[in-house]
PDB file of C-alpha atoms in Angstrom:
ATOM      1  CA  MET Y   1       5.333  -6.915 -33.080  1.00  0.00           C
ATOM      2  CA  ALA Y   2       8.843  -5.418 -33.170  1.00  0.00           C
ATOM      3  CA  LEU Y   3       8.970  -1.968 -33.778  1.00  0.00           C
ATOM      4  CA  SER Y   4      10.314  -0.447 -36.909  1.00  0.00           C
ATOM      5  CA  ALA Y   5       9.115   3.031 -36.569  1.00  0.00           C
ATOM      6  CA  ILE Y   6       8.263   5.285 -34.156  1.00  0.00           C
ATOM      7  CA  ALA Y   7       5.100   4.394 -31.980  1.00  0.00           C
ATOM      8  CA  LEU Y   8       3.153   7.388 -30.600  1.00  0.00           C
ATOM      9  CA  ARG Y   9       1.320   6.247 -27.543  1.00  0.00           C
ATOM     10  CA  THR Y  10      -1.441   7.229 -25.258  1.00  0.00           C
ATOM     11  CA  TYR Y  11      -0.935   7.595 -22.012  1.00  0.00           C
ATOM     12  CA  ALA Y  12      -4.279   7.531 -19.004  1.00  0.00           C
ATOM     13  CA  VAL Y  13      -3.853  10.110 -16.969  1.00  0.00           C
ATOM     14  CA  ASN Y  14      -2.784   9.012 -13.134  1.00  0.00           C
ATOM     15  CA  SER Y  15      -6.340   9.224 -11.480  1.00  0.00           C
ATOM     16  CA  ILE Y  16      -7.287   8.045  -8.451  1.00  0.00           C
ATOM     17  CA  TYR Y  17     -10.774   6.912 -10.225  1.00  0.00           C
ATOM     18  CA  ASP Y  18     -11.726   4.528 -12.759  1.00  0.00           C
ATOM     19  CA  GLN Y  19     -14.973   3.847 -14.344  1.00  0.00           C
ATOM     20  CA  LEU Y  20     -15.566   0.129 -14.280  1.00  0.00           C
ATOM     21  CA  PRO Y  21     -18.770  -2.297 -16.266  1.00  0.00           C
ATOM     22  CA  VAL Y  22     -21.351  -3.669 -13.881  1.00  0.00           C
ATOM     23  CA  LYS Y  23     -22.006  -6.844 -14.262  1.00  0.00           C
ATOM     24  CA  ALA Y  24     -25.940  -7.631 -14.883  1.00  0.00           C
ATOM     25  CA  THR Y  25     -28.783  -6.706 -12.522  1.00  0.00           C
ATOM     26  CA  GLU Y  26     -25.970  -6.299 -10.069  1.00  0.00           C
ATOM     27  CA  VAL Y  27     -26.326  -3.944  -6.922  1.00  0.00           C
ATOM     28  CA  ILE Y  28     -23.180  -1.935  -5.970  1.00  0.00           C
ATOM     29  CA  TYR Y  29     -23.472   0.450  -3.098  1.00  0.00           C
ATOM     30  CA  GLU Y  30     -21.194   3.472  -2.274  1.00  0.00           C
ATOM     31  CA  GLY Y  31     -18.217   2.164  -0.248  1.00  0.00           C
ATOM     32  CA  SER Y  32     -18.653  -1.318  -1.245  1.00  0.00           C
ATOM     33  CA  ALA Y  33     -15.352  -2.987  -1.907  1.00  0.00           C
ATOM     34  CA  ILE Y  34     -15.896  -3.385  -6.158  1.00  0.00           C
ATOM     35  CA  GLY Y  35     -15.230  -7.139  -7.271  1.00  0.00           C
ATOM     36  CA  MET Y  36     -14.497  -8.239 -11.109  1.00  0.00           C
ATOM     37  CA  THR Y  37     -15.940 -11.306 -12.467  1.00  0.00           C
ATOM     38  CA  ALA Y  38     -15.404 -11.983 -16.000  1.00  0.00           C
ATOM     39  CA  GLY Y  39     -14.577  -8.463 -16.770  1.00  0.00           C
ATOM     40  CA  TYR Y  40     -16.661  -6.971 -15.071  1.00  0.00           C
ATOM     41  CA  ALA Y  41     -17.628  -5.288 -11.465  1.00  0.00           C
ATOM     42  CA  ARG Y  42     -20.033  -6.351  -8.798  1.00  0.00           C
ATOM     43  CA  ALA Y  43     -20.015  -6.079  -4.893  1.00  0.00           C
ATOM     44  CA  LEU Y  44     -17.289  -7.878  -4.251  1.00  0.00           C
ATOM     45  CA  VAL Y  45     -18.247 -11.676  -3.411  1.00  0.00           C
ATOM     46  CA  ALA Y  46     -14.534 -14.167  -2.141  1.00  0.00           C
ATOM     47  CA  ALA Y  47     -11.699 -14.793  -4.229  1.00  0.00           C
ATOM     48  CA  ASP Y  48     -13.249 -12.054  -7.143  1.00  0.00           C
ATOM     49  CA  LYS Y  49      -9.969  -9.751  -8.123  1.00  0.00           C
ATOM     50  CA  PHE Y  50     -10.634  -6.475  -5.907  1.00  0.00           C
ATOM     51  CA  GLY Y  51     -10.817  -2.975  -8.207  1.00  0.00           C
ATOM     52  CA  GLY Y  52     -11.358  -0.677  -5.704  1.00  0.00           C
ATOM     53  CA  PHE Y  53     -14.028   0.960  -3.633  1.00  0.00           C
ATOM     54  CA  SER Y  54     -16.974   2.073  -4.879  1.00  0.00           C
ATOM     55  CA  MET Y  55     -18.151   6.231  -5.247  1.00  0.00           C
ATOM     56  CA  GLU Y  56     -21.453   5.823  -5.782  1.00  0.00           C
ATOM     57  CA  ASN Y  57     -24.711   3.566  -5.765  1.00  0.00           C
ATOM     58  CA  VAL Y  58     -25.513   1.512  -9.006  1.00  0.00           C
ATOM     59  CA  THR Y  59     -27.750  -0.536 -10.280  1.00  0.00           C
ATOM     60  CA  GLY Y  60     -26.633  -2.937 -13.451  1.00  0.00           C
ATOM     61  CA  THR Y  61     -28.884  -3.224 -16.434  1.00  0.00           C
ATOM     62  CA  ALA Y  62     -30.642  -6.495 -18.354  1.00  0.00           C
ATOM     63  CA  ALA Y  63     -27.449  -6.798 -20.001  1.00  0.00           C
ATOM     64  CA  SER Y  64     -23.799  -6.308 -18.226  1.00  0.00           C
ATOM     65  CA  GLY Y  65     -21.682  -3.787 -19.083  1.00  0.00           C
ATOM     66  CA  GLY Y  66     -25.087  -1.245 -19.347  1.00  0.00           C
ATOM     67  CA  ILE Y  67     -23.769   0.850 -17.246  1.00  0.00           C
ATOM     68  CA  LEU Y  68     -20.765   2.152 -15.795  1.00  0.00           C
ATOM     69  CA  VAL Y  69     -19.423   2.265 -11.833  1.00  0.00           C
ATOM     70  CA  THR Y  70     -17.102   4.986 -10.624  1.00  0.00           C
ATOM     71  CA  VAL Y  71     -14.910   3.439  -7.969  1.00  0.00           C
ATOM     72  CA  ARG Y  72     -11.176   4.464  -6.909  1.00  0.00           C
ATOM     73  CA  VAL Y  73      -8.363   2.950  -7.719  1.00  0.00           C
ATOM     74  CA  ARG Y  74      -6.043   3.076  -4.612  1.00  0.00           C
ATOM     75  CA  GLY Y  75      -5.443   5.452  -1.820  1.00  0.00           C
ATOM     76  CA  TYR Y  76      -5.615   4.522   1.814  1.00  0.00           C
ATOM     77  CA  ILE Y  77      -8.988   4.031   3.895  1.00  0.00           C
ATOM     78  CA  SER Y  78     -10.483   3.702   7.602  1.00  0.00           C
ATOM     79  CA  LEU Y  79     -11.934  -0.024   7.418  1.00  0.00           C
ATOM     80  CA  ALA Y  80     -13.265  -1.936  10.251  1.00  0.00           C
ATOM     81  CA  ILE Y  81     -10.910  -5.306  10.071  1.00  0.00           C
ATOM     82  CA  THR Y  82     -11.221  -8.275  12.081  1.00  0.00           C
ATOM     83  CA  ASP Y  83      -9.313  -8.820  15.289  1.00  0.00           C
ATOM     84  CA  ALA Y  84      -6.478  -6.246  13.345  1.00  0.00           C
ATOM     85  CA  ALA Y  85      -4.237  -5.765  16.564  1.00  0.00           C
ATOM     86  CA  VAL Y  86      -1.176  -3.474  16.518  1.00  0.00           C
ATOM     87  CA  THR Y  87       1.168  -6.527  16.032  1.00  0.00           C
ATOM     88  CA  ASP Y  88      -0.462  -6.589  12.628  1.00  0.00           C
ATOM     89  CA  TRP Y  89       1.190  -3.217  10.852  1.00  0.00           C
ATOM     90  CA  GLY Y  90       2.450  -4.197   7.269  1.00  0.00           C
ATOM     91  CA  ALA Y  91      -0.301  -7.230   7.401  1.00  0.00           C
ATOM     92  CA  ALA Y  92      -2.277  -7.851   4.511  1.00  0.00           C
ATOM     93  CA  VAL Y  93      -5.484  -6.923   4.562  1.00  0.00           C
ATOM     94  CA  TYR Y  94      -8.449  -9.649   2.957  1.00  0.00           C
ATOM     95  CA  ALA Y  95     -12.209  -8.454   1.580  1.00  0.00           C
ATOM     96  CA  SER Y  96     -14.688 -11.916   2.212  1.00  0.00           C
ATOM     97  CA  ASP Y  97     -17.373 -10.027   0.611  1.00  0.00           C
ATOM     98  CA  ASP Y  98     -17.934  -5.944  -0.336  1.00  0.00           C
ATOM     99  CA  GLY Y  99     -18.527  -4.488   3.347  1.00  0.00           C
ATOM    100  CA  THR Y 100     -16.302  -6.976   5.053  1.00  0.00           C
ATOM    101  CA  PHE Y 101     -13.076  -7.161   5.483  1.00  0.00           C
ATOM    102  CA  THR Y 102     -10.092  -9.658   7.689  1.00  0.00           C
ATOM    103  CA  LEU Y 103      -6.226 -10.793   7.942  1.00  0.00           C
ATOM    104  CA  ASP Y 104      -7.331 -14.358   6.817  1.00  0.00           C
ATOM    105  CA  PRO Y 105      -6.109 -15.039   3.332  1.00  0.00           C
ATOM    106  CA  THR Y 106      -8.512 -18.129   3.130  1.00  0.00           C
ATOM    107  CA  SER Y 107     -10.258 -17.502   0.036  1.00  0.00           C
ATOM    108  CA  ASN Y 108     -10.368 -13.967   0.118  1.00  0.00           C
ATOM    109  CA  THR Y 109      -9.839 -11.476  -1.664  1.00  0.00           C
ATOM    110  CA  LEU Y 110      -6.102  -9.649  -1.337  1.00  0.00           C
ATOM    111  CA  ILE Y 111      -7.067  -5.588  -1.105  1.00  0.00           C
ATOM    112  CA  GLY Y 112      -3.890  -4.039   0.195  1.00  0.00           C
ATOM    113  CA  LYS Y 113      -2.086  -3.786   3.710  1.00  0.00           C
ATOM    114  CA  LEU Y 114      -2.726  -2.312   7.200  1.00  0.00           C
ATOM    115  CA  VAL Y 115      -0.131   0.363   7.040  1.00  0.00           C
ATOM    116  CA  HIS Y 116      -1.449   2.449  10.092  1.00  0.00           C
ATOM    117  CA  TRP Y 117      -3.296   1.082  12.990  1.00  0.00           C
ATOM    118  CA  ILE Y 118      -5.691   2.784  14.398  1.00  0.00           C
ATOM    119  CA  SER Y 119      -7.524   0.003  17.627  1.00  0.00           C
ATOM    120  CA  THR Y 120      -8.426  -3.200  17.490  1.00  0.00           C
ATOM    121  CA  GLY Y 121     -10.284  -4.074  14.731  1.00  0.00           C
ATOM    122  CA  TYR Y 122      -9.133  -0.085  13.237  1.00  0.00           C
ATOM    123  CA  GLY Y 123      -6.704   0.293  10.766  1.00  0.00           C
ATOM    124  CA  ILE Y 124      -5.772   2.405   7.465  1.00  0.00           C
ATOM    125  CA  VAL Y 125      -5.360   0.525   4.743  1.00  0.00           C
ATOM    126  CA  ALA Y 126      -3.644   1.248   1.935  1.00  0.00           C
ATOM    127  CA  PHE Y 127      -4.499  -0.233  -1.605  1.00  0.00           C
ATOM    128  CA  ASN Y 128      -4.002  -0.222  -5.321  1.00  0.00           C
ATOM    129  CA  THR Y 129      -5.976  -2.172  -7.212  1.00  0.00           C
ATOM    130  CA  ALA Y 130      -2.889  -2.073 -10.249  1.00  0.00           C
ATOM    131  CA  ILE Y 131      -0.541  -4.295  -7.172  1.00  0.00           C
ATOM    132  CA  THR Y 132      -2.648  -6.546  -5.738  1.00  0.00           C
ATOM    133  CA  THR Y 133      -4.010  -8.128  -8.789  1.00  0.00           C
ATOM    134  CA  LEU Y 134      -0.871  -8.400 -10.020  1.00  0.00           C
TER     135      LEU Y 134
ATOM    136  CA  MET U   1     -21.374  -8.087   6.661  1.00  0.00           C
ATOM    137  CA  ALA U   2     -21.982  -7.518   2.856  1.00  0.00           C
ATOM    138  CA  LEU U   3     -23.312  -4.384   3.094  1.00  0.00           C
ATOM    139  CA  SER U   4     -27.065  -3.336   2.338  1.00  0.00           C
ATOM    140  CA  ALA U   5     -27.266   0.558   1.694  1.00  0.00           C
ATOM    141  CA  ARG U   6     -24.477   2.728   1.280  1.00  0.00           C
ATOM    142  CA  THR U   7     -21.758   3.037   3.226  1.00  0.00           C
ATOM    143  CA  PRO U   8     -19.120   6.572   2.778  1.00  0.00           C
ATOM    144  CA  ARG U   9     -16.336   5.850   3.742  1.00  0.00           C
ATOM    145  CA  THR U  10     -12.898   8.005   5.691  1.00  0.00           C
ATOM    146  CA  TYR U  11      -9.667   8.082   2.368  1.00  0.00           C
ATOM    147  CA  GLU U  12      -6.825   9.208   4.082  1.00  0.00           C
ATOM    148  CA  VAL U  13      -4.852  12.007   1.805  1.00  0.00           C
ATOM    149  CA  ASP U  14      -2.505  10.121   0.245  1.00  0.00           C
ATOM    150  CA  SER U  15       0.598  11.656   2.147  1.00  0.00           C
ATOM    151  CA  ILE U  16       3.852  10.721   1.954  1.00  0.00           C
ATOM    152  CA  TYR U  17       4.519  10.827   5.069  1.00  0.00           C
ATOM    153  CA  ASP U  18       2.592   8.989   8.130  1.00  0.00           C
ATOM    154  CA  GLN U  19       3.434   9.258  12.368  1.00  0.00           C
ATOM    155  CA  LEU U  20       3.965   5.913  13.863  1.00  0.00           C
ATOM    156  CA  PRO U  21       3.903   4.766  16.951  1.00  0.00           C
ATOM    157  CA  VAL U  22       7.704   4.392  18.478  1.00  0.00           C
ATOM    158  CA  LYS U  23       8.985   1.229  20.457  1.00  0.00           C
ATOM    159  CA  ALA U  24      10.372   2.073  23.948  1.00  0.00           C
ATOM    160  CA  SER U  25      13.697   3.537  24.493  1.00  0.00           C
ATOM    161  CA  ALA U  26      14.254   3.682  20.790  1.00  0.00           C
ATOM    162  CA  VAL U  27      16.555   5.979  19.665  1.00  0.00           C
ATOM    163  CA  ILE U  28      15.768   6.907  15.960  1.00  0.00           C
ATOM    164  CA  TYR U  29      18.241   9.033  13.893  1.00  0.00           C
ATOM    165  CA  GLU U  30      16.708  11.186  10.843  1.00  0.00           C
ATOM    166  CA  GLY U  31      17.781   9.529   7.389  1.00  0.00           C
ATOM    167  CA  ALA U  32      16.985   6.032  10.019  1.00  0.00           C
ATOM    168  CA  ALA U  33      15.630   3.336   8.052  1.00  0.00           C
ATOM    169  CA  ILE U  34      12.423   2.731   9.901  1.00  0.00           C
ATOM    170  CA  GLY U  35      11.668  -0.849  11.152  1.00  0.00           C
ATOM    171  CA  MET U  36       8.090  -2.609  12.223  1.00  0.00           C
ATOM    172  CA  ALA U  37       8.934  -4.910  15.432  1.00  0.00           C
ATOM    173  CA  SER U  38       5.254  -6.137  16.379  1.00  0.00           C
ATOM    174  CA  GLY U  39       3.485  -2.502  15.710  1.00  0.00           C
ATOM    175  CA  TYR U  40       5.966  -0.066  16.999  1.00  0.00           C
ATOM    176  CA  ALA U  41       8.716   1.448  15.095  1.00  0.00           C
ATOM    177  CA  ARG U  42      12.800   1.498  15.600  1.00  0.00           C
ATOM    178  CA  GLY U  43      15.965   1.736  13.746  1.00  0.00           C
ATOM    179  CA  LEU U  44      15.601  -0.730  11.323  1.00  0.00           C
ATOM    180  CA  ILE U  45      17.517  -4.538  12.686  1.00  0.00           C
ATOM    181  CA  GLY U  46      17.762  -7.088  10.386  1.00  0.00           C
ATOM    182  CA  THR U  47      14.532  -8.716   9.969  1.00  0.00           C
ATOM    183  CA  ASP U  48      11.769  -5.961  10.651  1.00  0.00           C
ATOM    184  CA  LEU U  49       9.188  -4.776   8.278  1.00  0.00           C
ATOM    185  CA  PHE U  50      10.092  -1.678   6.155  1.00  0.00           C
ATOM    186  CA  ALA U  51       8.299   1.498   7.129  1.00  0.00           C
ATOM    187  CA  GLY U  52       9.591   3.918   5.295  1.00  0.00           C
ATOM    188  CA  PHE U  53      12.802   7.069   6.264  1.00  0.00           C
ATOM    189  CA  ALA U  54      12.435   9.221   9.655  1.00  0.00           C
ATOM    190  CA  ALA U  55      12.018  12.660   8.894  1.00  0.00           C
ATOM    191  CA  GLU U  56      13.520  13.401  12.083  1.00  0.00           C
ATOM    192  CA  SER U  57      15.274  12.546  15.085  1.00  0.00           C
ATOM    193  CA  ILE U  58      13.847  10.520  18.591  1.00  0.00           C
ATOM    194  CA  THR U  59      13.702   8.534  21.071  1.00  0.00           C
ATOM    195  CA  GLY U  60      11.325   6.366  22.943  1.00  0.00           C
ATOM    196  CA  THR U  61       9.964   7.091  25.959  1.00  0.00           C
ATOM    197  CA  SER U  62       9.901   3.871  28.553  1.00  0.00           C
ATOM    198  CA  ALA U  63       6.441   2.506  27.120  1.00  0.00           C
ATOM    199  CA  ASP U  64       5.791   1.157  23.848  1.00  0.00           C
ATOM    200  CA  GLY U  65       3.802   3.995  21.455  1.00  0.00           C
ATOM    201  CA  GLY U  66       4.520   6.952  24.026  1.00  0.00           C
ATOM    202  CA  VAL U  67       6.147   8.854  21.602  1.00  0.00           C
ATOM    203  CA  TYR U  68       5.138   9.324  17.260  1.00  0.00           C
ATOM    204  CA  VAL U  69       7.953   9.481  14.492  1.00  0.00           C
ATOM    205  CA  THR U  70       7.006  11.196  11.075  1.00  0.00           C
ATOM    206  CA  VAL U  71       8.282   9.111   8.410  1.00  0.00           C
ATOM    207  CA  ARG U  72       8.379   9.255   4.529  1.00  0.00           C
ATOM    208  CA  ARG U  73       6.837   6.374   3.358  1.00  0.00           C
ATOM    209  CA  LYS U  74       7.095   7.086   0.066  1.00  0.00           C
ATOM    210  CA  GLY U  75       8.963   8.333  -2.953  1.00  0.00           C
ATOM    211  CA  TYR U  76      12.599   8.707  -4.729  1.00  0.00           C
ATOM    212  CA  ILE U  77      16.383   8.086  -1.841  1.00  0.00           C
ATOM    213  CA  LYS U  78      19.848   8.627  -3.226  1.00  0.00           C
ATOM    214  CA  LEU U  79      21.326   6.278  -0.878  1.00  0.00           C
ATOM    215  CA  THR U  80      24.814   4.058  -0.312  1.00  0.00           C
ATOM    216  CA  VAL U  81      23.963   0.486  -1.736  1.00  0.00           C
ATOM    217  CA  GLY U  82      26.581  -1.989  -1.516  1.00  0.00           C
ATOM    218  CA  VAL U  83      28.942  -2.032  -4.210  1.00  0.00           C
ATOM    219  CA  ALA U  84      26.257  -1.531  -6.748  1.00  0.00           C
ATOM    220  CA  ALA U  85      26.197  -1.259 -10.787  1.00  0.00           C
ATOM    221  CA  VAL U  86      25.313   0.155 -13.507  1.00  0.00           C
ATOM    222  CA  THR U  87      23.858  -3.564 -14.323  1.00  0.00           C
ATOM    223  CA  ASP U  88      21.825  -3.597 -11.411  1.00  0.00           C
ATOM    224  CA  TRP U  89      19.197  -1.162 -12.661  1.00  0.00           C
ATOM    225  CA  GLY U  90      15.609  -2.324 -11.412  1.00  0.00           C
ATOM    226  CA  VAL U  91      17.472  -4.344  -8.958  1.00  0.00           C
ATOM    227  CA  GLY U  92      15.355  -4.746  -5.023  1.00  0.00           C
ATOM    228  CA  VAL U  93      17.682  -3.189  -2.596  1.00  0.00           C
ATOM    229  CA  TYR U  94      17.299  -4.774   0.924  1.00  0.00           C
ATOM    230  CA  ALA U  95      18.612  -3.270   4.281  1.00  0.00           C
ATOM    231  CA  THR U  96      20.734  -4.911   6.916  1.00  0.00           C
ATOM    232  CA  ALA U  97      20.146  -2.073   9.508  1.00  0.00           C
ATOM    233  CA  ASP U  98      19.045   1.760   9.511  1.00  0.00           C
ATOM    234  CA  GLY U  99      21.709   2.560   7.663  1.00  0.00           C
ATOM    235  CA  SER U 100      23.252   0.077   5.748  1.00  0.00           C
ATOM    236  CA  PHE U 101      21.878  -1.557   1.768  1.00  0.00           C
ATOM    237  CA  THR U 102      22.821  -4.257   0.278  1.00  0.00           C
ATOM    238  CA  LEU U 103      21.164  -5.677  -2.898  1.00  0.00           C
ATOM    239  CA  THR U 104      22.031  -9.693  -1.494  1.00  0.00           C
ATOM    240  CA  ALA U 105      18.009 -10.654   0.280  1.00  0.00           C
ATOM    241  CA  SER U 106      18.385 -13.074   2.165  1.00  0.00           C
ATOM    242  CA  THR U 107      16.508 -11.921   5.104  1.00  0.00           C
ATOM    243  CA  ASN U 108      16.759  -8.358   4.738  1.00  0.00           C
ATOM    244  CA  PRO U 109      13.593  -6.497   4.244  1.00  0.00           C
ATOM    245  CA  LEU U 110      12.653  -5.152   0.984  1.00  0.00           C
ATOM    246  CA  VAL U 111      13.331  -1.064   0.580  1.00  0.00           C
ATOM    247  CA  GLY U 112      12.369  -0.614  -2.660  1.00  0.00           C
ATOM    248  CA  LYS U 113      14.455  -1.105  -5.704  1.00  0.00           C
ATOM    249  CA  ILE U 114      17.123   0.893  -8.354  1.00  0.00           C
ATOM    250  CA  VAL U 115      15.610   3.235 -10.245  1.00  0.00           C
ATOM    251  CA  HIS U 116      19.429   5.269 -11.133  1.00  0.00           C
ATOM    252  CA  TRP U 117      22.589   4.847 -11.465  1.00  0.00           C
ATOM    253  CA  TRP U 118      24.769   7.380 -10.185  1.00  0.00           C
ATOM    254  CA  ALA U 119      28.233   5.800  -9.720  1.00  0.00           C
ATOM    255  CA  THR U 120      29.578   2.480  -8.017  1.00  0.00           C
ATOM    256  CA  GLY U 121      27.298   1.961  -4.778  1.00  0.00           C
ATOM    257  CA  ILE U 122      25.399   5.124  -5.471  1.00  0.00           C
ATOM    258  CA  VAL U 123      22.268   5.042  -6.391  1.00  0.00           C
ATOM    259  CA  THR U 124      18.141   6.339  -6.445  1.00  0.00           C
ATOM    260  CA  VAL U 125      16.103   3.456  -5.046  1.00  0.00           C
ATOM    261  CA  ALA U 126      12.098   3.906  -5.390  1.00  0.00           C
ATOM    262  CA  PHE U 127      10.723   3.044  -2.212  1.00  0.00           C
ATOM    263  CA  ASN U 128       6.569   2.460  -1.147  1.00  0.00           C
ATOM    264  CA  SER U 129       6.134   1.115   1.968  1.00  0.00           C
ATOM    265  CA  ALA U 130       2.684   0.385   1.286  1.00  0.00           C
ATOM    266  CA  ASN U 131       3.813  -1.925  -1.628  1.00  0.00           C
ATOM    267  CA  THR U 132       7.031  -3.778  -0.109  1.00  0.00           C
ATOM    268  CA  THR U 133       5.765  -5.307   2.753  1.00  0.00           C
ATOM    269  CA  LEU U 134       2.594  -6.823   0.634  1.00  0.00           C
TER     270      LEU U 134
END
């Protein structure tokens, strides 16, 4: 509805962390790429929406949302990326599961982009879930 | 490979600066828009990927990657941009060279967007190389 008076808003702290509800019985390891499926977090499965990287080990309860997982939602992370070469600076990086990263977009999940090449197959990836899921 | 145990990751400090390998013989001046060509930095040319602004002057050695240039990869910068008008708030800003900026996309790399208009052709541009090349 269009405003007809002041509307005091609630702004969230601009944190690099968030806590997301975990899908029922899902096993998530620290360092796992997080996938979001129907609003719940799990170890990423290709084509999920990217929810960040897990900061802890968590196992989901019998019901979805019974527990929360702390995730890092943006930053720069060192990753092994299949075949990444110096010429791939700026390339989009995708996850095919919670621990596998690739430059191949096919059916995979966009997580960020290569902003610093370290050596063949290794680089720094800039990620920000607020952008990659837009 | 999908994770089967906790995998602590290495996160980089969320720095506004990075150091990128310089293309052979490239002459880069402080303040230059940096372009990435096959993974190496140079004064931006045409369709390069935008990587930030040089924080120092530097000249490449005879081989690619012989020296590194410090770049500012995100922030707000005051630029002269073509004929930017007050009505151009929020529009994309592109580089045609390391010191020339325009509102014309064509084949030019995206640098950022106008977030403050000062006078005709003088604006503040928000930039983040981690976003603009996605």
